[in-house]
PDB file of C-alpha atoms in Angstrom:
ATOM      1  CA  UNK A   1     130.229  81.011 151.538  1.00 49.00           C
ATOM      2  CA  UNK A   2     128.846  82.408 148.578  1.00 51.00           C
ATOM      3  CA  UNK A   3     130.744  82.274 145.482  1.00 54.00           C
ATOM      4  CA  UNK A   4     130.973  85.892 144.434  1.00 53.00           C
ATOM      5  CA  UNK A   5     127.906  87.148 141.800  1.00 51.00           C
ATOM      6  CA  UNK A   6     129.500  86.788 137.881  1.00 49.00           C
ATOM      7  CA  UNK A   7     129.620  90.251 136.766  1.00 48.00           C
ATOM      8  CA  UNK A   8     128.251  90.407 133.427  1.00 52.00           C
ATOM      9  CA  UNK A   9     131.299  91.451 130.349  1.00 60.00           C
ATOM     10  CA  UNK A  10     130.369  93.010 127.049  1.00 68.00           C
ATOM     11  CA  UNK A  11     131.976  91.412 123.972  1.00 80.00           C
ATOM     12  CA  UNK A  12     134.292  92.989 122.479  1.00 81.00           C
ATOM     13  CA  UNK A  13     131.724  93.523 119.545  1.00 85.00           C
ATOM     14  CA  UNK A  14     128.714  94.925 122.233  1.00 87.00           C
ATOM     15  CA  UNK A  15     131.878  97.888 123.529  1.00 90.00           C
ATOM     16  CA  UNK A  16     132.147  99.021 119.906  1.00 91.00           C
ATOM     17  CA  UNK A  17     128.426  98.800 119.293  1.00 92.00           C
ATOM     18  CA  UNK A  18     127.968 101.178 122.169  1.00 94.00           C
ATOM     19  CA  UNK A  19     130.461 103.468 121.751  1.00 94.00           C
ATOM     20  CA  UNK A  20     128.871 103.982 118.091  1.00 95.00           C
ATOM     21  CA  UNK A  21     125.583 104.275 119.403  1.00 96.00           C
ATOM     22  CA  UNK A  22     127.005 106.965 121.760  1.00 96.00           C
ATOM     23  CA  UNK A  23     128.447 109.011 118.804  1.00 96.00           C
ATOM     24  CA  UNK A  24     125.572 109.009 116.707  1.00 97.00           C
ATOM     25  CA  UNK A  25     123.813 110.373 119.516  1.00 97.00           C
ATOM     26  CA  UNK A  26     126.277 113.572 120.167  1.00 96.00           C
ATOM     27  CA  UNK A  27     126.235 113.708 116.263  1.00 96.00           C
ATOM     28  CA  UNK A  28     122.968 114.486 116.540  1.00 97.00           C
ATOM     29  CA  UNK A  29     122.141 116.297 119.676  1.00 96.00           C
ATOM     30  CA  UNK A  30     124.738 118.076 118.299  1.00 95.00           C
ATOM     31  CA  UNK A  31     122.819 119.112 114.697  1.00 95.00           C
ATOM     32  CA  UNK A  32     119.178 120.124 117.365  1.00 94.00           C
ATOM     33  CA  UNK A  33     121.430 122.142 119.204  1.00 93.00           C
ATOM     34  CA  UNK A  34     124.062 124.087 117.314  1.00 89.00           C
ATOM     35  CA  UNK A  35     126.692 124.034 119.307  1.00 86.00           C
ATOM     36  CA  UNK A  36     128.557 121.037 117.201  1.00 88.00           C
ATOM     37  CA  UNK A  37     127.644 119.793 113.864  1.00 94.00           C
ATOM     38  CA  UNK A  38     130.617 118.122 113.188  1.00 95.00           C
ATOM     39  CA  UNK A  39     129.944 115.488 114.033  1.00 95.00           C
ATOM     40  CA  UNK A  40     127.014 115.251 112.457  1.00 97.00           C
ATOM     41  CA  UNK A  41     128.415 116.339 108.737  1.00 96.00           C
ATOM     42  CA  UNK A  42     131.728 113.537 110.101  1.00 97.00           C
ATOM     43  CA  UNK A  43     128.674 110.776 110.339  1.00 97.00           C
ATOM     44  CA  UNK A  44     126.518 112.024 106.799  1.00 97.00           C
ATOM     45  CA  UNK A  45     130.315 111.783 104.870  1.00 97.00           C
ATOM     46  CA  UNK A  46     130.891 107.995 106.239  1.00 97.00           C
ATOM     47  CA  UNK A  47     127.559 107.115 105.360  1.00 97.00           C
ATOM     48  CA  UNK A  48     128.075 108.386 102.375  1.00 96.00           C
ATOM     49  CA  UNK A  49     130.984 106.518 101.829  1.00 97.00           C
ATOM     50  CA  UNK A  50     129.777 103.962 102.299  1.00 97.00           C
ATOM     51  CA  UNK A  51     126.944 103.977 100.176  1.00 96.00           C
ATOM     52  CA  UNK A  52     128.979 104.289  97.463  1.00 96.00           C
ATOM     53  CA  UNK A  53     131.770 101.464  98.468  1.00 96.00           C
ATOM     54  CA  UNK A  54     129.064  99.344  98.507  1.00 96.00           C
ATOM     55  CA  UNK A  55     127.889  99.983  94.876  1.00 94.00           C
ATOM     56  CA  UNK A  56     131.137  98.791  93.361  1.00 94.00           C
ATOM     57  CA  UNK A  57     131.936  96.291  96.159  1.00 94.00           C
ATOM     58  CA  UNK A  58     128.794  94.628  97.122  1.00 90.00           C
ATOM     59  CA  UNK A  59     130.998  91.457  97.929  1.00 92.00           C
ATOM     60  CA  UNK A  60     133.157  93.293 100.544  1.00 96.00           C
ATOM     61  CA  UNK A  61     131.733  91.791 103.671  1.00 96.00           C
ATOM     62  CA  UNK A  62     133.839  94.069 105.974  1.00 96.00           C
ATOM     63  CA  UNK A  63     132.500  97.005 104.633  1.00 97.00           C
ATOM     64  CA  UNK A  64     128.615  95.775 104.880  1.00 97.00           C
ATOM     65  CA  UNK A  65     129.233  95.132 108.593  1.00 96.00           C
ATOM     66  CA  UNK A  66     130.528  98.348 108.821  1.00 96.00           C
ATOM     67  CA  UNK A  67     127.410 100.145 107.084  1.00 97.00           C
ATOM     68  CA  UNK A  68     125.392  97.739 109.720  1.00 97.00           C
ATOM     69  CA  UNK A  69     126.189  98.508 112.626  1.00 97.00           C
ATOM     70  CA  UNK A  70     126.333 101.827 111.919  1.00 97.00           C
ATOM     71  CA  UNK A  71     122.610 102.111 110.256  1.00 97.00           C
ATOM     72  CA  UNK A  72     121.797 100.303 113.067  1.00 97.00           C
ATOM     73  CA  UNK A  73     124.155 103.175 115.880  1.00 97.00           C
ATOM     74  CA  UNK A  74     121.639 105.705 113.384  1.00 97.00           C
ATOM     75  CA  UNK A  75     118.901 103.654 114.165  1.00 96.00           C
ATOM     76  CA  UNK A  76     119.251 102.788 117.516  1.00 96.00           C
ATOM     77  CA  UNK A  77     118.895 106.348 117.738  1.00 97.00           C
ATOM     78  CA  UNK A  78     115.900 107.235 115.291  1.00 96.00           C
ATOM     79  CA  UNK A  79     113.731 108.972 117.685  1.00 95.00           C
ATOM     80  CA  UNK A  80     116.100 112.168 117.619  1.00 96.00           C
ATOM     81  CA  UNK A  81     115.577 112.395 113.988  1.00 96.00           C
ATOM     82  CA  UNK A  82     114.059 115.265 113.642  1.00 94.00           C
ATOM     83  CA  UNK A  83     113.180 117.329 109.398  1.00 92.00           C
ATOM     84  CA  UNK A  84     114.906 120.545 109.368  1.00 92.00           C
ATOM     85  CA  UNK A  85     117.678 119.452 111.236  1.00 94.00           C
ATOM     86  CA  UNK A  86     118.320 116.127 109.944  1.00 96.00           C
ATOM     87  CA  UNK A  87     117.253 116.213 106.479  1.00 95.00           C
ATOM     88  CA  UNK A  88     121.056 115.731 104.730  1.00 96.00           C
ATOM     89  CA  UNK A  89     120.964 112.050 107.116  1.00 96.00           C
ATOM     90  CA  UNK A  90     117.892 110.561 105.584  1.00 96.00           C
ATOM     91  CA  UNK A  91     118.644 111.793 102.419  1.00 95.00           C
ATOM     92  CA  UNK A  92     121.698 109.524 102.316  1.00 96.00           C
ATOM     93  CA  UNK A  93     120.260 106.475 104.133  1.00 95.00           C
ATOM     94  CA  UNK A  94     116.995 106.155 101.154  1.00 95.00           C
ATOM     95  CA  UNK A  95     119.487 106.431  99.049  1.00 95.00           C
ATOM     96  CA  UNK A  96     121.184 102.592  99.516  1.00 95.00           C
ATOM     97  CA  UNK A  97     120.249 100.650  96.433  1.00 93.00           C
ATOM     98  CA  UNK A  98     118.301  97.858  98.640  1.00 92.00           C
ATOM     99  CA  UNK A  99     118.135  95.240  95.743  1.00 93.00           C
ATOM    100  CA  UNK A 100     121.850  95.098  95.106  1.00 92.00           C
ATOM    101  CA  UNK A 101     123.779  95.643  98.573  1.00 93.00           C
ATOM    102  CA  UNK A 102     124.007  93.052 100.841  1.00 94.00           C
ATOM    103  CA  UNK A 103     121.186  91.220 102.907  1.00 94.00           C
ATOM    104  CA  UNK A 104     122.255  92.970 105.917  1.00 96.00           C
ATOM    105  CA  UNK A 105     122.923  95.804 105.125  1.00 97.00           C
ATOM    106  CA  UNK A 106     118.758  95.930 103.176  1.00 96.00           C
ATOM    107  CA  UNK A 107     117.862  95.043 106.233  1.00 96.00           C
ATOM    108  CA  UNK A 108     119.329  97.343 108.889  1.00 97.00           C
ATOM    109  CA  UNK A 109     118.414 100.298 106.126  1.00 97.00           C
ATOM    110  CA  UNK A 110     114.574  98.912 106.013  1.00 97.00           C
ATOM    111  CA  UNK A 111     114.149  98.434 109.800  1.00 96.00           C
ATOM    112  CA  UNK A 112     115.191 102.234 110.344  1.00 97.00           C
ATOM    113  CA  UNK A 113     113.070 103.221 107.292  1.00 96.00           C
ATOM    114  CA  UNK A 114     110.012 101.814 108.704  1.00 96.00           C
ATOM    115  CA  UNK A 115     110.968 102.935 112.216  1.00 96.00           C
ATOM    116  CA  UNK A 116     111.626 106.661 110.129  1.00 96.00           C
ATOM    117  CA  UNK A 117     107.691 106.465 109.049  1.00 95.00           C
ATOM    118  CA  UNK A 118     106.366 105.501 112.749  1.00 94.00           C
ATOM    119  CA  UNK A 119     108.074 107.557 115.320  1.00 94.00           C
ATOM    120  CA  UNK A 120     108.623 111.329 112.137  1.00 93.00           C
ATOM    121  CA  UNK A 121     105.285 111.737 110.093  1.00 91.00           C
ATOM    122  CA  UNK A 122     107.134 114.500 108.722  1.00 93.00           C
ATOM    123  CA  UNK A 123     109.318 111.691 107.108  1.00 94.00           C
ATOM    124  CA  UNK A 124     106.431 108.819 106.425  1.00 93.00           C
ATOM    125  CA  UNK A 125     105.411 109.799 102.497  1.00 93.00           C
ATOM    126  CA  UNK A 126     109.074 109.696 101.379  1.00 94.00           C
ATOM    127  CA  UNK A 127     110.086 106.607 103.441  1.00 95.00           C
ATOM    128  CA  UNK A 128     107.067 105.210 102.150  1.00 95.00           C
ATOM    129  CA  UNK A 129     108.138 106.037  98.571  1.00 95.00           C
ATOM    130  CA  UNK A 130     111.109 103.869  99.032  1.00 95.00           C
ATOM    131  CA  UNK A 131     109.086 100.817 100.133  1.00 96.00           C
ATOM    132  CA  UNK A 132     107.134 101.031  97.499  1.00 96.00           C
ATOM    133  CA  UNK A 133     109.216 102.249  95.126  1.00 95.00           C
ATOM    134  CA  UNK A 134     111.430  98.940  96.476  1.00 95.00           C
ATOM    135  CA  UNK A 135     108.977  95.887  95.476  1.00 95.00           C
ATOM    136  CA  UNK A 136     110.694  95.321  92.628  1.00 93.00           C
ATOM    137  CA  UNK A 137     115.155  96.146  91.341  1.00 89.00           C
ATOM    138  CA  UNK A 138     115.568  99.653  89.612  1.00 85.00           C
ATOM    139  CA  UNK A 139     114.872  99.168  86.591  1.00 78.00           C
ATOM    140  CA  UNK A 140     117.753  97.761  83.708  1.00 67.00           C
ATOM    141  CA  UNK A 141     119.480  96.926  80.547  1.00 62.00           C
ATOM    142  CA  UNK A 142     116.507  94.694  78.735  1.00 60.00           C
ATOM    143  CA  UNK A 143     117.901  90.482  78.954  1.00 53.00           C
ATOM    144  CA  UNK A 144     118.938  88.491  75.485  1.00 53.00           C
ATOM    145  CA  UNK A 145     116.414  86.935  74.381  1.00 49.00           C
ATOM    146  CA  UNK A 146     118.709  84.242  74.900  1.00 43.00           C
ATOM    147  CA  UNK A 147     118.591  85.044  78.674  1.00 45.00           C
ATOM    148  CA  UNK A 148     114.512  85.654  78.631  1.00 51.00           C
ATOM    149  CA  UNK A 149     112.744  82.706  80.641  1.00 53.00           C
ATOM    150  CA  UNK A 150     109.812  81.371  79.087  1.00 52.00           C
ATOM    151  CA  UNK A 151     108.769  79.033  81.149  1.00 60.00           C
ATOM    152  CA  UNK A 152     106.232  79.647  84.021  1.00 69.00           C
ATOM    153  CA  UNK A 153     107.381  82.711  86.068  1.00 72.00           C
ATOM    154  CA  UNK A 154     108.935  82.592  89.384  1.00 81.00           C
ATOM    155  CA  UNK A 155     110.936  84.802  91.175  1.00 83.00           C
ATOM    156  CA  UNK A 156     114.253  84.007  92.111  1.00 85.00           C
ATOM    157  CA  UNK A 157     115.592  83.336  95.687  1.00 89.00           C
ATOM    158  CA  UNK A 158     117.208  86.482  95.667  1.00 89.00           C
ATOM    159  CA  UNK A 159     114.098  88.020  94.491  1.00 90.00           C
ATOM    160  CA  UNK A 160     111.829  86.194  97.442  1.00 92.00           C
ATOM    161  CA  UNK A 161     114.420  87.764 100.112  1.00 93.00           C
ATOM    162  CA  UNK A 162     114.771  91.153  99.429  1.00 93.00           C
ATOM    163  CA  UNK A 163     111.035  91.156  98.366  1.00 94.00           C
ATOM    164  CA  UNK A 164     109.668  89.146 101.697  1.00 95.00           C
ATOM    165  CA  UNK A 165     112.076  92.317 103.895  1.00 95.00           C
ATOM    166  CA  UNK A 166     110.351  95.364 102.361  1.00 96.00           C
ATOM    167  CA  UNK A 167     106.685  93.969 102.759  1.00 96.00           C
ATOM    168  CA  UNK A 168     108.269  92.570 106.685  1.00 96.00           C
ATOM    169  CA  UNK A 169     108.258  95.767 107.046  1.00 96.00           C
ATOM    170  CA  UNK A 170     105.465  97.288 104.956  1.00 96.00           C
ATOM    171  CA  UNK A 171     103.792  94.846 107.352  1.00 95.00           C
ATOM    172  CA  UNK A 172     104.968  96.447 110.401  1.00 95.00           C
ATOM    173  CA  UNK A 173     104.664 100.521 109.305  1.00 95.00           C
ATOM    174  CA  UNK A 174     100.112  99.326 108.799  1.00 95.00           C
ATOM    175  CA  UNK A 175     100.721  98.098 112.068  1.00 93.00           C
ATOM    176  CA  UNK A 176     101.440 100.266 114.192  1.00 94.00           C
ATOM    177  CA  UNK A 177     100.496 102.938 111.270  1.00 94.00           C
ATOM    178  CA  UNK A 178      96.641 103.067 111.049  1.00 92.00           C
ATOM    179  CA  UNK A 179      97.250 105.986 108.873  1.00 93.00           C
ATOM    180  CA  UNK A 180      99.392 103.613 106.624  1.00 94.00           C
ATOM    181  CA  UNK A 181      97.245 101.490 104.534  1.00 94.00           C
ATOM    182  CA  UNK A 182      95.504 104.555 102.690  1.00 94.00           C
ATOM    183  CA  UNK A 183      98.467 106.402 102.832  1.00 94.00           C
ATOM    184  CA  UNK A 184      99.848 104.108 100.599  1.00 95.00           C
ATOM    185  CA  UNK A 185      97.879 103.546  98.045  1.00 95.00           C
ATOM    186  CA  UNK A 186      98.161 105.990  95.787  1.00 95.00           C
ATOM    187  CA  UNK A 187     102.709 105.548  95.921  1.00 96.00           C
ATOM    188  CA  UNK A 188     101.378 101.413  95.265  1.00 96.00           C
ATOM    189  CA  UNK A 189      99.698 102.486  91.997  1.00 95.00           C
ATOM    190  CA  UNK A 190     101.371 105.880  90.525  1.00 94.00           C
ATOM    191  CA  UNK A 191     104.069 102.510  90.911  1.00 94.00           C
ATOM    192  CA  UNK A 192     103.306  99.986  88.473  1.00 94.00           C
ATOM    193  CA  UNK A 193     105.742  99.610  86.444  1.00 92.00           C
ATOM    194  CA  UNK A 194     105.031  99.984  82.358  1.00 88.00           C
ATOM    195  CA  UNK A 195     103.267  97.811  80.287  1.00 83.00           C
ATOM    196  CA  UNK A 196     106.188  97.415  78.074  1.00 82.00           C
ATOM    197  CA  UNK A 197     108.804  96.705  81.487  1.00 84.00           C
ATOM    198  CA  UNK A 198     109.512  92.817  80.941  1.00 84.00           C
ATOM    199  CA  UNK A 199     107.111  90.125  81.897  1.00 83.00           C
ATOM    200  CA  UNK A 200     109.152  89.470  85.175  1.00 86.00           C
ATOM    201  CA  UNK A 201     108.819  92.764  86.250  1.00 89.00           C
ATOM    202  CA  UNK A 202     105.189  92.713  86.347  1.00 90.00           C
ATOM    203  CA  UNK A 203     105.416  89.224  87.821  1.00 91.00           C
ATOM    204  CA  UNK A 204     107.494  90.614  90.704  1.00 93.00           C
ATOM    205  CA  UNK A 205     104.915  94.231  91.527  1.00 95.00           C
ATOM    206  CA  UNK A 206     101.681  92.111  91.628  1.00 94.00           C
ATOM    207  CA  UNK A 207     102.807  89.920  93.811  1.00 94.00           C
ATOM    208  CA  UNK A 208     103.937  92.130  96.275  1.00 95.00           C
ATOM    209  CA  UNK A 209     100.046  93.541  95.757  1.00 95.00           C
ATOM    210  CA  UNK A 210      98.659  91.602  96.684  1.00 95.00           C
ATOM    211  CA  UNK A 211     101.237  90.828  99.378  1.00 95.00           C
ATOM    212  CA  UNK A 212     100.365  93.419 100.432  1.00 95.00           C
ATOM    213  CA  UNK A 213      96.393  92.888  99.784  1.00 94.00           C
ATOM    214  CA  UNK A 214      95.864  90.452 101.901  1.00 94.00           C
ATOM    215  CA  UNK A 215      98.247  91.076 105.113  1.00 93.00           C
ATOM    216  CA  UNK A 216      96.024  92.228 107.825  1.00 88.00           C
ATOM    217  CA  UNK A 217      96.196  95.643 107.581  1.00 88.00           C
ATOM    218  CA  UNK A 218      95.714  95.515 104.184  1.00 90.00           C
ATOM    219  CA  UNK A 219      91.935  94.368 104.688  1.00 90.00           C
ATOM    220  CA  UNK A 220      91.026  98.939 104.648  1.00 90.00           C
ATOM    221  CA  UNK A 221      93.121  99.324 101.231  1.00 93.00           C
ATOM    222  CA  UNK A 222      92.537  95.540  99.831  1.00 94.00           C
ATOM    223  CA  UNK A 223      89.379  96.174  97.417  1.00 95.00           C
ATOM    224  CA  UNK A 224      91.075  99.537  95.770  1.00 95.00           C
ATOM    225  CA  UNK A 225      94.834  97.375  95.774  1.00 95.00           C
ATOM    226  CA  UNK A 226      93.123  94.613  93.508  1.00 94.00           C
ATOM    227  CA  UNK A 227      90.982  96.452  91.629  1.00 95.00           C
ATOM    228  CA  UNK A 228      94.669  99.010  90.434  1.00 94.00           C
ATOM    229  CA  UNK A 229      96.339  95.436  89.497  1.00 93.00           C
ATOM    230  CA  UNK A 230      92.614  94.307  86.975  1.00 91.00           C
ATOM    231  CA  UNK A 231      93.215  97.917  85.229  1.00 92.00           C
ATOM    232  CA  UNK A 232      96.796  97.221  85.212  1.00 92.00           C
ATOM    233  CA  UNK A 233      96.615  94.050  83.726  1.00 88.00           C
ATOM    234  CA  UNK A 234      94.038  95.104  81.770  1.00 87.00           C
ATOM    235  CA  UNK A 235      96.460  98.256  79.916  1.00 85.00           C
ATOM    236  CA  UNK A 236      98.817  95.428  78.904  1.00 81.00           C
ATOM    237  CA  UNK A 237      96.778  94.177  76.039  1.00 61.00           C
ATOM    238  CA  UNK A 238      96.070  90.927  77.812  1.00 51.00           C
ATOM    239  CA  UNK A 239      92.344  89.551  77.421  1.00 43.00           C
ATOM    240  CA  UNK A 240      91.106  88.689  80.774  1.00 40.00           C
ATOM    241  CA  UNK A 241      88.435  88.183  82.688  1.00 44.00           C
ATOM    242  CA  UNK A 242      87.781  88.842  86.398  1.00 45.00           C
ATOM    243  CA  UNK A 243      86.703  85.068  87.209  1.00 45.00           C
ATOM    244  CA  UNK A 244      90.359  84.354  85.754  1.00 42.00           C
ATOM    245  CA  UNK A 245      91.679  86.084  88.336  1.00 42.00           C
ATOM    246  CA  UNK A 246      89.215  85.282  91.733  1.00 47.00           C
ATOM    247  CA  UNK A 247      88.921  82.067  90.291  1.00 45.00           C
ATOM    248  CA  UNK A 248      84.809  83.022  91.203  1.00 41.00           C
ATOM    249  CA  UNK A 249      82.348  80.342  89.200  1.00 44.00           C
ATOM    250  CA  UNK A 250      79.125  82.620  88.288  1.00 43.00           C
ATOM    251  CA  UNK A 251      76.668  79.294  87.548  1.00 49.00           C
ATOM    252  CA  UNK A 252      76.982  80.936  83.844  1.00 48.00           C
ATOM    253  CA  UNK A 253      79.921  79.132  82.955  1.00 49.00           C
ATOM    254  CA  UNK A 254      78.325  76.124  81.160  1.00 51.00           C
ATOM    255  CA  UNK A 255      76.448  77.741  79.467  1.00 49.00           C
ATOM    256  CA  UNK A 256      78.342  79.919  77.647  1.00 49.00           C
ATOM    257  CA  UNK A 257      80.529  77.689  76.969  1.00 51.00           C
ATOM    258  CA  UNK A 258      77.271  75.652  75.177  1.00 51.00           C
ATOM    259  CA  UNK A 259      77.483  78.797  72.893  1.00 48.00           C
ATOM    260  CA  UNK A 260      80.197  79.447  72.425  1.00 48.00           C
ATOM    261  CA  UNK A 261      82.263  78.308  68.530  1.00 48.00           C
ATOM    262  CA  UNK A 262      84.314  75.000  68.756  1.00 45.00           C
ATOM    263  CA  UNK A 263      87.335  76.630  67.692  1.00 47.00           C
ATOM    264  CA  UNK A 264      87.402  79.795  69.917  1.00 45.00           C
ATOM    265  CA  UNK A 265      90.047  79.081  72.789  1.00 41.00           C
ATOM    266  CA  UNK A 266      88.806  80.837  76.095  1.00 47.00           C
ATOM    267  CA  UNK A 267      92.728  82.656  77.410  1.00 45.00           C
ATOM    268  CA  UNK A 268      94.078  83.182  80.900  1.00 48.00           C
ATOM    269  CA  UNK A 269      95.586  86.154  81.563  1.00 42.00           C
ATOM    270  CA  UNK A 270      98.145  83.463  84.347  1.00 42.00           C
ATOM    271  CA  UNK A 271      98.922  80.454  81.392  1.00 48.00           C
ATOM    272  CA  UNK A 272     100.045  83.738  79.521  1.00 43.00           C
ATOM    273  CA  UNK A 273     102.216  85.039  81.126  1.00 46.00           C
ATOM    274  CA  UNK A 274     103.707  81.493  81.665  1.00 48.00           C
ATOM    275  CA  UNK A 275     102.379  80.662  85.149  1.00 51.00           C
ATOM    276  CA  UNK A 276     100.077  80.060  87.513  1.00 50.00           C
ATOM    277  CA  UNK A 277      96.614  81.828  90.034  1.00 48.00           C
ATOM    278  CA  UNK A 278      98.717  80.276  92.889  1.00 51.00           C
ATOM    279  CA  UNK A 279     101.777  81.246  91.343  1.00 49.00           C
ATOM    280  CA  UNK A 280     100.528  85.036  90.724  1.00 42.00           C
ATOM    281  CA  UNK A 281      99.214  85.740  94.528  1.00 48.00           C
ATOM    282  CA  UNK A 282     102.220  84.034  95.837  1.00 48.00           C
ATOM    283  CA  UNK A 283     103.821  85.862  99.134  1.00 47.00           C
ATOM    284  CA  UNK A 284     106.598  86.592  99.321  1.00 45.00           C
TER     285      UNK A 284
END
């Protein structure tokens, strides 16, 4: 006799996740239809509460998982999100502080933001602004001189991990939305850090720019991004030559070297910034 087929049973977590998805679905549909908005506003309030509590308790793992599960439930219903119907919900999502949020929350929010760009053009510009703004941490008070890193610049593991998630989101959006690269370039240029912001911020932002320029979907905007990067470097009062950026020999170096005064020294922008060219062009 054949053994009875085993029924696949959902785990307790999977059952809870399915219930949460259905709750979010009902909340979004109720707001669209206008017959029951109570669940929708409850959803918005809950997300806002999680966000504010995480700002106070970033190390609260239970809270981080609760927020992540709710964001994932919204992401599973992203195709239902409508402009002028769910603006309050989108606002709450975009207000998560990605660089200070736990990694699981950061990843879930970025996945949802990327999906919003893909499925609803009405939210594309705002979502892309958030992604670009997240190339670097938000502005913070300057560090005391004793804490400044004076050696060669290198991002911390936390910085690398946070920026990598952002760059992966850009890559995914570029792949799925052909118009995204052209729409993103002005935002990237507008968000270039002020020249008085710390060296670490400048290097981190430029490394993100280079990563975007070098990704397959960035080929069409590569020239614009690199030109903006060079212009920005020039604005930081650094002597720079194009050869210092691209490491291309023009054949004139030897002639120029013979005619230079022996006391003059070529200035390399990467050495001034405390880093090598390869580090500067590092992909997160």
